[in-house]
Amino acid sequence: MANYIIEGDTGPWELVIGLEVHAQVTSNAKLFSGAATSFGAEPNAQVSLVDAAMPGMLPVVNGECVKQAVRTGLALGAEIHRWSRFDRKNYFYADLPQGYQISQLYHPIVGEGALEVQADEKNPDSAVRSIGIERIHLEQDAGKLIHDQHPTMSYVDLNRSGVALMEIVSKPDMRSPEEAGAYVKKLRSILRYVGSCDGNMEEGSMRADVNVSVRKANAPFGTRCEIKNVNSVRFIQAAIEYEARRQIEVLEGGGAIVQETRLFDPDRGETRSLRSKEDAHDYRYFPDPDLLPIELSDEFLSECRDSLPELPDAKRARYAGLGVSAYNAAVLTAEVETARYFDAALDALARPELANDAANWVVAELFGALNRIGANVEASPVAPAQAASLLRLVADGTLSKTLAKQVAEVMFETGGDPEKIVEERGLRQTSDTGAIEAVIAQVLAANETKVAEYRGGKDKLFGFFVGQTMKAMAGKGNPAVVNELLKKALG
Ligand code: ADP
Ligand code: MG
């Protein structure tokens, strides 16, 4: 893809983007306590004495969260640090009872990795770019303040306090809003395959701090602004676009960009200043004296490695190797649930040579139907094994493509086994030449003028005869046989 450029009054500008993604770790308990983490619980129902920072309480690291961070790092091809450590990041805020957040500044658990991203997703042949990952560290989430339920009071909900987050920091390697969107989607997809984060951006399980700067071609990086806590791909892209244009306007007006933290307002589609670097906190980081460093053993690392599923890129390559088109392979691997469905259908089908037919059916027919009924693939009325039976009926000639569509309609409506539906409704395709010839004779007799025109050179009429014959046979004639016999009869 050509570089994304914004034309200013002084010529073209290039965008530089880096993302800090906060992903809530999938785990039954918090990072340093046994309190539950399920979404939507009653306020303050999931708060242990540790999360409320009662005096004398001591944090104990949750091994499951460590494992999830390591598995995520491995899935991103990143360097795993065998030795890492927690630091205290000190600041005062009402949603932070400890007065500090436990995080990892100096020695994060995961170091450099990379993510392959295709900005132009609709086009499987478009350029793939590698976006660097700087680091992944573990940290605690804060609680939540609620200001709008009572005119004179604020409330605090500590359910989220102490929940484990992975902060996944990219290098400033992205160059367009589309590329940033593709990066977030790909990252979300991998996290969901790995099972280390549910990727639910609406519930805040995944949110991004978006760093944006602009520069002239080949110039050094400009000063960046950071847009905090953006929680959808669409908003991330809109925030980048707006922020880049704002910076260009400032620079072209003779001003300078001050490094600052900004907020994105989705209703107005603009970013607003929150605080500048001058009043930035001094967090007085220091190693948390209540926690030992994390040391990873060989066994632990191989356990993490062995527990990884086949990841989207590998799956995509495997599907392509089975003859699935690049587009279908991309669509089928984007979401883990879809890939699971397709894998189950392939297993049930047990005929690798039909893999692309299966892919076409899932992408065109199944997705279309699921869209219409508003269901996701996990709630599909057609189970993978039933999809496989249907595909087999087409492959062995029992059903034409048209009849298969009719059978599928019934399956989408009422569920059920395609073979049974074919028997019950008499939808079997017929290749019986005698029966087809009889129908053809009727059709030609009823359309004598058209037959004469056809024989007089109007070739286009052939389709008309096919249509009439199929109609007379209620769609059950084998199209290949119908074609052949019609040619003979008309020739
Ligand atoms: P800090 O620790 O102050 O947040 P980092 O160097 O860790 O700064 O960078 C934070 C994020 O900002 C990273 O994702 C990085 O890629 C991005 N970033 C750094 N410099 C720039 C820049 N000039 N333009 C855009 N993004 C940048
Ligand atoms: Mg930052």
Short mmCIF file of C-alpha atoms and ligand atoms in Angstrom, two decimals:
data_model
loop_
_atom_site.label_atom_id
_atom_site.label_comp_id
_atom_site.label_asym_id
_atom_site.label_seq_id
_atom_site.Cartn_x
_atom_site.Cartn_y
_atom_site.Cartn_z
CA MET A 1 0.00 0.00 0.00
CA ALA A 2 1.20 3.49 -0.80
CA ASN A 3 1.98 5.60 2.24
CA TYR A 4 -0.99 7.33 3.77
CA ILE A 5 -0.54 11.05 3.36
CA ILE A 6 -2.50 14.08 4.50
CA GLU A 7 -2.15 17.07 2.16
CA GLY A 8 -1.61 20.28 4.08
CA ASP A 9 -1.16 23.85 2.80
CA THR A 10 2.61 23.31 2.93
CA GLY A 11 2.52 19.94 1.18
CA PRO A 12 2.18 16.31 2.25
CA TRP A 13 2.41 15.09 5.88
CA GLU A 14 3.04 11.56 7.09
CA LEU A 15 1.48 10.03 10.23
CA VAL A 16 3.36 8.15 12.95
CA ILE A 17 1.29 6.06 15.33
CA GLY A 18 2.11 3.88 18.34
CA LEU A 19 -0.46 2.07 20.48
CA GLU A 20 -0.47 1.06 24.12
CA VAL A 21 -3.21 -1.56 24.38
CA HIS A 22 -4.58 -2.52 27.78
CA ALA A 23 -5.99 -6.02 27.69
CA GLN A 24 -7.77 -7.50 30.69
CA VAL A 25 -6.29 -10.90 31.42
CA THR A 26 -8.76 -13.78 31.33
CA SER A 27 -8.52 -15.29 34.80
CA ASN A 28 -10.95 -16.24 37.55
CA ALA A 29 -9.07 -14.18 40.12
CA LYS A 30 -7.30 -10.83 40.28
CA LEU A 31 -3.57 -10.25 39.79
CA PHE A 32 -2.71 -10.23 43.49
CA SER A 33 -5.87 -11.48 45.24
CA GLY A 34 -8.43 -14.28 45.05
CA ALA A 35 -11.39 -11.97 44.36
CA ALA A 36 -13.55 -12.81 41.34
CA THR A 37 -13.36 -10.85 38.07
CA SER A 38 -16.64 -11.50 36.25
CA PHE A 39 -18.13 -8.58 34.33
CA GLY A 40 -21.33 -6.87 35.47
CA ALA A 41 -21.36 -7.97 39.12
CA GLU A 42 -23.04 -5.80 41.78
CA PRO A 43 -20.74 -2.89 42.70
CA ASN A 44 -18.13 -3.84 45.31
CA ALA A 45 -19.21 -7.50 45.32
CA GLN A 46 -15.77 -8.65 44.14
CA VAL A 47 -13.38 -6.86 46.44
CA SER A 48 -10.98 -8.61 48.78
CA LEU A 49 -9.15 -6.89 51.62
CA VAL A 50 -6.11 -6.72 49.34
CA ASP A 51 -8.07 -4.92 46.60
CA ALA A 52 -9.43 -2.46 49.16
CA ALA A 53 -5.85 -1.92 50.38
CA MET A 54 -6.57 -2.63 54.02
CA PRO A 55 -3.51 -2.04 56.18
CA GLY A 56 -1.27 -5.06 56.52
CA MET A 57 -2.64 -6.92 53.50
CA LEU A 58 -0.03 -8.52 51.28
CA PRO A 59 -0.30 -9.19 47.54
CA VAL A 60 0.34 -12.72 46.22
CA VAL A 61 0.94 -13.01 42.50
CA ASN A 62 -1.62 -15.09 40.57
CA GLY A 63 0.29 -17.68 38.53
CA GLU A 64 -2.51 -17.95 36.00
CA CYS A 65 -2.11 -14.27 35.04
CA VAL A 66 1.63 -14.75 34.64
CA LYS A 67 0.95 -17.73 32.42
CA GLN A 68 -1.49 -15.76 30.26
CA ALA A 69 1.03 -12.94 29.77
CA VAL A 70 3.75 -15.42 28.78
CA ARG A 71 1.42 -17.29 26.41
CA THR A 72 0.49 -13.96 24.82
CA GLY A 73 4.16 -13.05 24.45
CA LEU A 74 4.91 -16.40 22.81
CA ALA A 75 1.97 -15.96 20.43
CA LEU A 76 3.45 -12.61 19.36
CA GLY A 77 6.83 -14.19 18.79
CA ALA A 78 8.21 -12.00 21.57
CA GLU A 79 11.21 -12.41 23.80
CA ILE A 80 10.14 -13.83 27.20
CA HIS A 81 12.07 -12.44 30.12
CA ARG A 82 12.96 -15.25 32.50
CA TRP A 83 13.35 -12.67 35.28
CA SER A 84 10.93 -9.83 35.79
CA ARG A 85 9.84 -7.63 38.66
CA PHE A 86 6.97 -5.46 39.88
CA ASP A 87 7.29 -1.75 40.59
CA ARG A 88 5.05 0.68 42.41
CA LYS A 89 3.74 3.61 40.41
CA ASN A 90 2.68 6.13 43.03
CA TYR A 91 -0.17 8.56 42.56
CA PHE A 92 -3.23 9.67 44.47
CA TYR A 93 -6.68 9.14 43.07
CA ALA A 94 -9.99 8.13 44.64
CA ASP A 95 -10.30 4.97 42.52
CA LEU A 96 -6.91 3.72 43.73
CA PRO A 97 -7.12 2.79 47.43
CA GLN A 98 -3.47 1.68 47.65
CA GLY A 99 -2.15 5.07 46.56
CA TYR A 100 -0.03 3.25 43.99
CA GLN A 101 -0.50 0.90 41.07
CA ILE A 102 1.61 -2.24 40.94
CA SER A 103 3.07 -2.37 37.43
CA GLN A 104 6.29 -3.34 35.68
CA LEU A 105 8.36 -0.41 34.47
CA TYR A 106 11.98 -1.52 34.58
CA HIS A 107 11.73 -5.27 34.02
CA PRO A 108 8.61 -6.25 32.04
CA ILE A 109 7.79 -9.93 31.69
CA VAL A 110 7.77 -9.80 27.86
CA GLY A 111 10.17 -7.92 25.60
CA GLU A 112 10.26 -7.29 21.85
CA GLY A 113 8.02 -9.06 19.37
CA ALA A 114 6.09 -8.27 16.21
CA LEU A 115 2.72 -8.53 14.58
CA GLU A 116 2.13 -8.98 10.84
CA VAL A 117 -0.60 -6.66 9.69
CA GLN A 118 -2.44 -6.20 6.43
CA ALA A 119 -3.97 -2.73 6.31
CA ASP A 120 -6.09 -3.47 3.27
CA GLU A 121 -7.89 -6.50 4.71
CA LYS A 122 -10.40 -6.79 1.88
CA ASN A 123 -7.56 -7.50 -0.50
CA PRO A 124 -5.61 -10.64 0.50
CA ASP A 125 -2.83 -9.81 -1.95
CA SER A 126 -2.13 -6.39 -0.44
CA ALA A 127 1.09 -5.63 1.40
CA VAL A 128 1.79 -7.20 4.78
CA ARG A 129 3.72 -5.03 7.24
CA SER A 130 5.41 -6.04 10.43
CA ILE A 131 4.53 -3.83 13.42
CA GLY A 132 7.03 -4.02 16.25
CA ILE A 133 5.96 -4.80 19.80
CA GLU A 134 8.09 -2.98 22.34
CA ARG A 135 7.05 -4.89 25.45
CA ILE A 136 4.20 -6.45 27.40
CA HIS A 137 3.95 -5.89 31.11
CA LEU A 138 1.53 -6.94 33.81
CA GLU A 139 -0.23 -4.39 35.98
CA GLN A 140 -3.31 -3.86 38.13
CA ASP A 141 -6.42 -2.08 36.97
CA ALA A 142 -7.93 0.67 39.13
CA GLY A 143 -11.50 0.94 40.46
CA LYS A 144 -14.27 2.96 38.87
CA LEU A 145 -15.77 6.27 40.00
CA ILE A 146 -19.43 7.00 39.29
CA HIS A 147 -20.39 10.67 39.36
CA ASP A 148 -23.72 10.86 37.62
CA GLN A 149 -26.14 8.89 39.79
CA HIS A 150 -26.75 11.50 42.49
CA PRO A 151 -26.39 15.29 42.19
CA THR A 152 -24.20 15.70 45.26
CA MET A 153 -22.39 12.40 45.62
CA SER A 154 -19.75 10.32 43.90
CA TYR A 155 -19.55 6.55 44.23
CA VAL A 156 -16.66 4.18 43.97
CA ASP A 157 -16.87 0.61 42.67
CA LEU A 158 -13.75 -1.41 43.43
CA ASN A 159 -14.74 -4.55 41.49
CA ARG A 160 -12.15 -3.72 38.84
CA SER A 161 -9.53 -2.73 41.40
CA GLY A 162 -6.66 -5.20 41.18
CA VAL A 163 -7.86 -6.96 38.02
CA ALA A 164 -4.87 -8.07 35.91
CA LEU A 165 -4.08 -6.10 32.76
CA MET A 166 -1.51 -6.76 30.10
CA GLU A 167 -0.18 -3.55 28.64
CA ILE A 168 0.95 -4.30 25.13
CA VAL A 169 3.11 -1.44 23.84
CA SER A 170 3.78 -1.15 20.12
CA LYS A 171 6.68 0.62 18.48
CA PRO A 172 5.82 3.80 16.58
CA ASP A 173 5.56 1.69 13.42
CA MET A 174 2.06 2.41 12.15
CA ARG A 175 1.52 4.96 9.38
CA SER A 176 -2.23 5.20 8.80
CA PRO A 177 -5.54 4.93 10.64
CA GLU A 178 -6.31 1.76 8.65
CA GLU A 179 -3.04 0.18 9.70
CA ALA A 180 -3.72 1.01 13.35
CA GLY A 181 -7.20 -0.49 13.00
CA ALA A 182 -5.81 -3.62 11.38
CA TYR A 183 -3.21 -3.91 14.16
CA VAL A 184 -5.84 -3.74 16.89
CA LYS A 185 -8.08 -6.26 15.10
CA LYS A 186 -5.21 -8.66 14.57
CA LEU A 187 -4.04 -8.29 18.15
CA ARG A 188 -7.57 -8.84 19.41
CA SER A 189 -7.90 -11.92 17.22
CA ILE A 190 -4.66 -13.42 18.57
CA LEU A 191 -5.58 -12.69 22.20
CA ARG A 192 -8.92 -14.43 21.64
CA TYR A 193 -7.29 -17.46 19.98
CA VAL A 194 -4.84 -17.68 22.87
CA GLY A 195 -7.65 -17.15 25.38
CA SER A 196 -5.67 -14.60 27.36
CA CYS A 197 -8.23 -11.78 26.90
CA ASP A 198 -11.86 -11.93 25.78
CA GLY A 199 -11.27 -8.88 23.54
CA ASN A 200 -14.61 -7.37 24.46
CA MET A 201 -13.98 -3.71 23.67
CA GLU A 202 -17.51 -2.63 24.58
CA GLU A 203 -17.06 -3.95 28.11
CA GLY A 204 -13.65 -2.31 28.32
CA SER A 205 -11.68 -5.58 28.33
CA MET A 206 -9.51 -4.05 25.64
CA ARG A 207 -8.76 -0.35 25.23
CA ALA A 208 -5.98 1.64 23.67
CA ASP A 209 -3.91 4.72 24.40
CA VAL A 210 -3.24 6.13 20.95
CA ASN A 211 0.00 8.05 20.31
CA VAL A 212 0.00 10.23 17.21
CA SER A 213 2.51 12.56 15.62
CA VAL A 214 3.01 13.99 12.13
CA ARG A 215 6.10 14.76 10.10
CA LYS A 216 7.29 15.66 6.63
CA ALA A 217 8.58 12.77 4.53
CA ASN A 218 11.88 11.38 5.91
CA ALA A 219 11.98 13.97 8.71
CA PRO A 220 12.66 12.82 12.28
CA PHE A 221 9.60 11.91 14.37
CA GLY A 222 7.53 14.86 15.54
CA THR A 223 6.26 15.49 19.05
CA ARG A 224 3.40 13.14 19.87
CA CYS A 225 0.13 13.47 21.72
CA GLU A 226 -1.40 10.55 23.54
CA ILE A 227 -5.15 9.97 23.36
CA LYS A 228 -6.23 7.99 26.40
CA ASN A 229 -8.53 5.00 26.71
CA VAL A 230 -10.13 4.69 23.29
CA ASN A 231 -12.38 1.65 23.25
CA SER A 232 -13.32 0.79 19.69
CA VAL A 233 -11.49 0.31 16.42
CA ARG A 234 -13.69 2.91 14.76
CA PHE A 235 -12.96 5.47 17.48
CA ILE A 236 -9.22 4.73 17.35
CA GLN A 237 -9.22 5.46 13.62
CA ALA A 238 -11.36 8.56 13.99
CA ALA A 239 -9.17 9.86 16.83
CA ILE A 240 -6.00 9.40 14.76
CA GLU A 241 -7.49 11.15 11.74
CA TYR A 242 -8.74 14.09 13.80
CA GLU A 243 -5.58 14.40 15.86
CA ALA A 244 -3.28 14.31 12.83
CA ARG A 245 -5.26 17.06 11.11
CA ARG A 246 -5.27 19.14 14.28
CA GLN A 247 -1.49 18.83 14.61
CA ILE A 248 -0.95 19.75 10.97
CA GLU A 249 -3.09 22.84 11.42
CA VAL A 250 -1.10 23.88 14.49
CA LEU A 251 2.24 23.31 12.76
CA GLU A 252 1.24 25.05 9.54
CA GLY A 253 -0.05 27.98 11.57
CA GLY A 254 3.47 28.40 12.93
CA GLY A 255 2.76 26.75 16.29
CA ALA A 256 4.41 23.81 18.01
CA ILE A 257 2.93 20.58 19.32
CA VAL A 258 3.16 20.23 23.08
CA GLN A 259 3.38 16.68 24.33
CA GLU A 260 0.12 16.12 26.15
CA THR A 261 -2.57 13.67 27.07
CA ARG A 262 -5.86 14.11 25.25
CA LEU A 263 -9.34 12.59 25.33
CA PHE A 264 -11.40 11.48 22.34
CA ASP A 265 -15.01 12.62 22.37
CA PRO A 266 -16.91 10.18 20.14
CA ASP A 267 -20.02 12.38 20.00
CA ARG A 268 -18.11 15.29 18.50
CA GLY A 269 -15.45 13.21 16.77
CA GLU A 270 -12.66 15.36 18.23
CA THR A 271 -9.83 15.15 20.75
CA ARG A 272 -9.48 17.54 23.69
CA SER A 273 -6.56 18.34 25.92
CA LEU A 274 -6.63 16.61 29.31
CA ARG A 275 -3.23 17.48 30.76
CA SER A 276 0.09 18.61 29.40
CA LYS A 277 3.51 17.16 30.13
CA GLU A 278 4.26 20.10 32.48
CA ASP A 279 1.74 18.89 35.01
CA ALA A 280 2.61 15.25 34.36
CA HIS A 281 2.91 13.13 37.48
CA ASP A 282 6.15 12.18 39.05
CA TYR A 283 5.25 8.58 39.80
CA ARG A 284 8.27 7.91 42.03
CA TYR A 285 8.58 4.35 40.71
CA PHE A 286 10.39 1.86 42.93
CA PRO A 287 10.48 -1.94 43.19
CA ASP A 288 7.52 -3.26 45.19
CA PRO A 289 9.02 -4.56 48.43
CA ASP A 290 6.01 -6.83 49.07
CA LEU A 291 6.61 -8.96 45.97
CA LEU A 292 9.42 -11.26 44.92
CA PRO A 293 10.68 -11.08 41.35
CA ILE A 294 9.12 -13.55 38.93
CA GLU A 295 11.47 -16.28 37.75
CA LEU A 296 10.22 -18.56 35.02
CA SER A 297 11.31 -22.19 34.94
CA ASP A 298 11.86 -24.28 31.81
CA GLU A 299 8.86 -26.45 32.72
CA PHE A 300 6.64 -23.41 33.09
CA LEU A 301 7.75 -22.06 29.72
CA SER A 302 7.17 -25.34 27.90
CA GLU A 303 3.78 -25.66 29.58
CA CYS A 304 2.91 -22.21 28.22
CA ARG A 305 4.21 -23.11 24.79
CA ASP A 306 2.38 -26.45 24.65
CA SER A 307 -0.90 -24.85 25.62
CA LEU A 308 -0.95 -22.51 22.62
CA PRO A 309 -3.51 -23.26 19.90
CA GLU A 310 -2.87 -23.01 16.18
CA LEU A 311 -2.74 -19.24 15.60
CA PRO A 312 -4.53 -17.29 12.85
CA ASP A 313 -1.56 -16.92 10.46
CA ALA A 314 -0.69 -20.61 10.66
CA LYS A 315 -4.31 -21.58 10.21
CA ARG A 316 -4.64 -19.29 7.23
CA ALA A 317 -1.61 -20.87 5.61
CA ARG A 318 -2.99 -24.36 6.29
CA TYR A 319 -6.36 -23.48 4.71
CA ALA A 320 -4.59 -21.97 1.70
CA GLY A 321 -2.65 -25.23 1.39
CA LEU A 322 -5.97 -27.06 1.13
CA GLY A 323 -6.93 -24.90 -1.83
CA VAL A 324 -9.09 -22.42 0.08
CA SER A 325 -8.98 -19.00 -1.61
CA ALA A 326 -6.89 -16.33 0.10
CA TYR A 327 -9.98 -14.24 0.73
CA ASN A 328 -11.93 -17.10 2.32
CA ALA A 329 -8.93 -18.14 4.41
CA ALA A 330 -8.64 -14.60 5.76
CA VAL A 331 -12.34 -14.39 6.56
CA LEU A 332 -12.46 -17.84 8.18
CA THR A 333 -9.48 -17.25 10.45
CA ALA A 334 -10.27 -13.71 11.62
CA GLU A 335 -12.46 -14.84 14.51
CA VAL A 336 -11.59 -17.90 16.55
CA GLU A 337 -15.23 -19.09 16.66
CA THR A 338 -15.47 -19.10 12.88
CA ALA A 339 -12.22 -21.01 12.55
CA ARG A 340 -13.46 -23.53 15.09
CA TYR A 341 -16.66 -24.04 13.09
CA PHE A 342 -14.78 -24.47 9.84
CA ASP A 343 -12.28 -26.90 11.39
CA ALA A 344 -15.14 -28.99 12.78
CA ALA A 345 -16.86 -29.01 9.38
CA LEU A 346 -13.60 -30.04 7.65
CA ASP A 347 -13.14 -32.86 10.16
CA ALA A 348 -16.68 -34.11 9.64
CA LEU A 349 -16.35 -33.83 5.88
CA ALA A 350 -13.08 -35.78 5.88
CA ARG A 351 -12.50 -34.86 2.24
CA PRO A 352 -9.74 -32.27 2.01
CA GLU A 353 -10.32 -31.87 -1.74
CA LEU A 354 -13.68 -30.28 -0.88
CA ALA A 355 -12.13 -27.70 1.46
CA ASN A 356 -12.70 -24.76 -0.86
CA ASP A 357 -16.31 -25.77 -1.55
CA ALA A 358 -16.78 -25.93 2.20
CA ALA A 359 -15.15 -22.53 2.64
CA ASN A 360 -17.36 -20.99 -0.06
CA TRP A 361 -20.42 -22.43 1.57
CA VAL A 362 -19.53 -21.18 5.05
CA VAL A 363 -18.53 -17.70 3.89
CA ALA A 364 -21.37 -17.12 1.41
CA GLU A 365 -24.33 -19.25 2.54
CA LEU A 366 -23.85 -19.73 6.27
CA PHE A 367 -22.65 -16.20 7.05
CA GLY A 368 -25.44 -14.76 4.91
CA ALA A 369 -28.05 -16.78 6.77
CA LEU A 370 -26.56 -16.01 10.20
CA ASN A 371 -26.64 -12.34 9.28
CA ARG A 372 -30.30 -12.55 8.34
CA ILE A 373 -31.31 -14.29 11.57
CA GLY A 374 -28.90 -12.23 13.67
CA ALA A 375 -27.10 -15.21 15.21
CA ASN A 376 -23.38 -15.75 15.69
CA VAL A 377 -21.64 -18.85 14.42
CA GLU A 378 -21.70 -20.53 17.82
CA ALA A 379 -25.50 -20.39 17.76
CA SER A 380 -25.72 -21.60 14.16
CA PRO A 381 -28.87 -23.67 13.55
CA VAL A 382 -26.73 -25.77 11.20
CA ALA A 383 -24.07 -27.75 13.06
CA PRO A 384 -20.68 -28.28 11.36
CA ALA A 385 -21.40 -31.98 10.79
CA GLN A 386 -24.71 -31.12 9.06
CA ALA A 387 -22.93 -28.61 6.85
CA ALA A 388 -20.51 -31.40 5.95
CA SER A 389 -23.40 -33.75 5.03
CA LEU A 390 -24.91 -31.10 2.78
CA LEU A 391 -21.58 -30.55 1.01
CA ARG A 392 -21.23 -34.28 0.51
CA LEU A 393 -24.69 -34.48 -1.09
CA VAL A 394 -23.60 -31.83 -3.59
CA ALA A 395 -20.26 -33.49 -4.24
CA ASP A 396 -21.84 -36.90 -4.98
CA GLY A 397 -24.45 -35.38 -7.31
CA THR A 398 -27.51 -36.01 -5.14
CA LEU A 399 -28.13 -32.27 -5.02
CA SER A 400 -27.51 -29.55 -7.57
CA LYS A 401 -26.29 -26.20 -6.24
CA THR A 402 -29.82 -24.85 -6.59
CA LEU A 403 -31.36 -27.74 -4.68
CA ALA A 404 -28.64 -27.45 -2.04
CA LYS A 405 -29.72 -23.85 -1.48
CA GLN A 406 -33.29 -25.01 -0.93
CA VAL A 407 -32.19 -27.69 1.52
CA ALA A 408 -30.01 -25.16 3.34
CA GLU A 409 -33.00 -22.81 3.66
CA VAL A 410 -34.89 -25.56 5.46
CA MET A 411 -31.87 -26.32 7.63
CA PHE A 412 -31.49 -22.66 8.63
CA GLU A 413 -35.17 -22.47 9.53
CA THR A 414 -35.76 -25.71 11.33
CA GLY A 415 -32.34 -27.26 11.78
CA GLY A 416 -32.09 -30.94 10.97
CA ASP A 417 -30.21 -33.43 8.91
CA PRO A 418 -29.90 -32.63 5.18
CA GLU A 419 -30.27 -36.27 4.08
CA LYS A 420 -33.55 -36.51 5.88
CA ILE A 421 -34.76 -33.21 4.43
CA VAL A 422 -33.89 -34.43 0.93
CA GLU A 423 -35.88 -37.67 1.46
CA GLU A 424 -38.86 -36.02 3.15
CA ARG A 425 -39.24 -33.29 0.55
CA GLY A 426 -38.22 -35.30 -2.47
CA LEU A 427 -35.49 -32.80 -3.34
CA ARG A 428 -33.15 -35.33 -4.89
CA GLN A 429 -31.65 -34.26 -8.20
CA THR A 430 -32.54 -36.44 -11.16
CA SER A 431 -30.11 -37.50 -13.86
CA ASP A 432 -32.58 -39.97 -15.34
CA THR A 433 -32.15 -39.29 -19.08
CA GLY A 434 -35.51 -40.81 -20.03
CA ALA A 435 -37.42 -38.53 -17.66
CA ILE A 436 -35.45 -35.47 -18.71
CA GLU A 437 -35.89 -36.20 -22.43
CA ALA A 438 -39.65 -36.49 -21.95
CA VAL A 439 -39.78 -33.05 -20.30
CA ILE A 440 -37.58 -31.56 -23.02
CA ALA A 441 -39.90 -32.92 -25.71
CA GLN A 442 -42.83 -31.16 -24.00
CA VAL A 443 -40.95 -27.90 -23.66
CA LEU A 444 -39.91 -27.87 -27.33
CA ALA A 445 -43.42 -28.73 -28.48
CA ALA A 446 -44.87 -25.86 -26.47
CA ASN A 447 -42.40 -23.33 -27.91
CA GLU A 448 -42.23 -24.11 -31.61
CA THR A 449 -41.55 -20.53 -32.77
CA LYS A 450 -38.63 -20.17 -30.35
CA VAL A 451 -37.24 -23.52 -31.49
CA ALA A 452 -37.32 -22.26 -35.06
CA GLU A 453 -35.62 -19.02 -34.08
CA TYR A 454 -32.93 -20.93 -32.22
CA ARG A 455 -32.30 -23.18 -35.15
CA GLY A 456 -32.22 -20.05 -37.31
CA GLY A 457 -29.17 -18.87 -35.34
CA LYS A 458 -30.52 -17.17 -32.22
CA ASP A 459 -28.15 -19.03 -29.86
CA LYS A 460 -29.06 -16.89 -26.91
CA LEU A 461 -32.37 -18.75 -26.63
CA PHE A 462 -30.58 -21.82 -25.25
CA GLY A 463 -30.79 -20.41 -21.73
CA PHE A 464 -34.53 -20.00 -22.16
CA PHE A 465 -34.93 -23.72 -22.90
CA VAL A 466 -32.78 -24.67 -19.93
CA GLY A 467 -34.91 -22.45 -17.70
CA GLN A 468 -38.18 -23.91 -19.02
CA THR A 469 -36.96 -27.48 -18.59
CA MET A 470 -35.72 -26.84 -15.05
CA LYS A 471 -38.97 -25.11 -14.20
CA ALA A 472 -40.99 -28.04 -15.48
CA MET A 473 -38.83 -30.34 -13.33
CA ALA A 474 -39.21 -28.16 -10.21
CA GLY A 475 -35.47 -27.48 -10.26
CA LYS A 476 -34.54 -31.13 -9.86
CA GLY A 477 -32.97 -31.82 -13.22
CA ASN A 478 -29.23 -32.36 -13.14
CA PRO A 479 -28.05 -29.20 -14.94
CA ALA A 480 -25.24 -30.94 -16.78
CA VAL A 481 -27.53 -33.66 -18.11
CA VAL A 482 -30.27 -31.17 -18.99
CA ASN A 483 -27.75 -29.11 -20.96
CA GLU A 484 -26.41 -32.08 -22.83
CA LEU A 485 -29.82 -33.52 -23.73
CA LEU A 486 -31.16 -30.12 -24.80
CA LYS A 487 -28.22 -29.60 -27.14
CA LYS A 488 -28.93 -32.96 -28.66
CA ALA A 489 -32.66 -32.30 -29.02
CA LEU A 490 -32.17 -28.85 -30.55
CA GLY A 491 -29.16 -29.68 -32.67
P1 ADP B 1 6.00 6.76 27.57
O1 ADP B 1 6.71 5.79 28.42
O2 ADP B 1 6.27 8.19 27.87
O3 ADP B 1 4.52 6.47 27.42
P2 ADP B 1 7.08 5.35 25.27
O4 ADP B 1 8.38 5.64 24.64
O5 ADP B 1 6.95 4.11 26.06
O6 ADP B 1 6.65 6.62 26.11
O7 ADP B 1 6.01 5.32 24.13
C1 ADP B 1 4.69 5.12 24.36
C2 ADP B 1 4.01 4.88 23.03
O8 ADP B 1 4.17 6.01 22.18
C3 ADP B 1 4.56 3.71 22.27
O9 ADP B 1 3.48 2.95 21.77
C4 ADP B 1 5.35 4.34 21.16
O10 ADP B 1 5.31 3.55 19.99
C5 ADP B 1 4.61 5.61 20.91
N1 ADP B 1 5.45 6.69 20.38
C6 ADP B 1 6.67 7.07 20.79
N2 ADP B 1 7.12 8.10 20.08
C7 ADP B 1 6.15 8.42 19.18
C8 ADP B 1 6.01 9.43 18.16
N3 ADP B 1 6.96 10.34 17.92
N4 ADP B 1 4.87 9.44 17.44
C9 ADP B 1 3.90 8.54 17.67
N5 ADP B 1 3.98 7.60 18.61
C10 ADP B 1 5.08 7.53 19.36
MG MG B 2 2.44 5.93 27.93
#
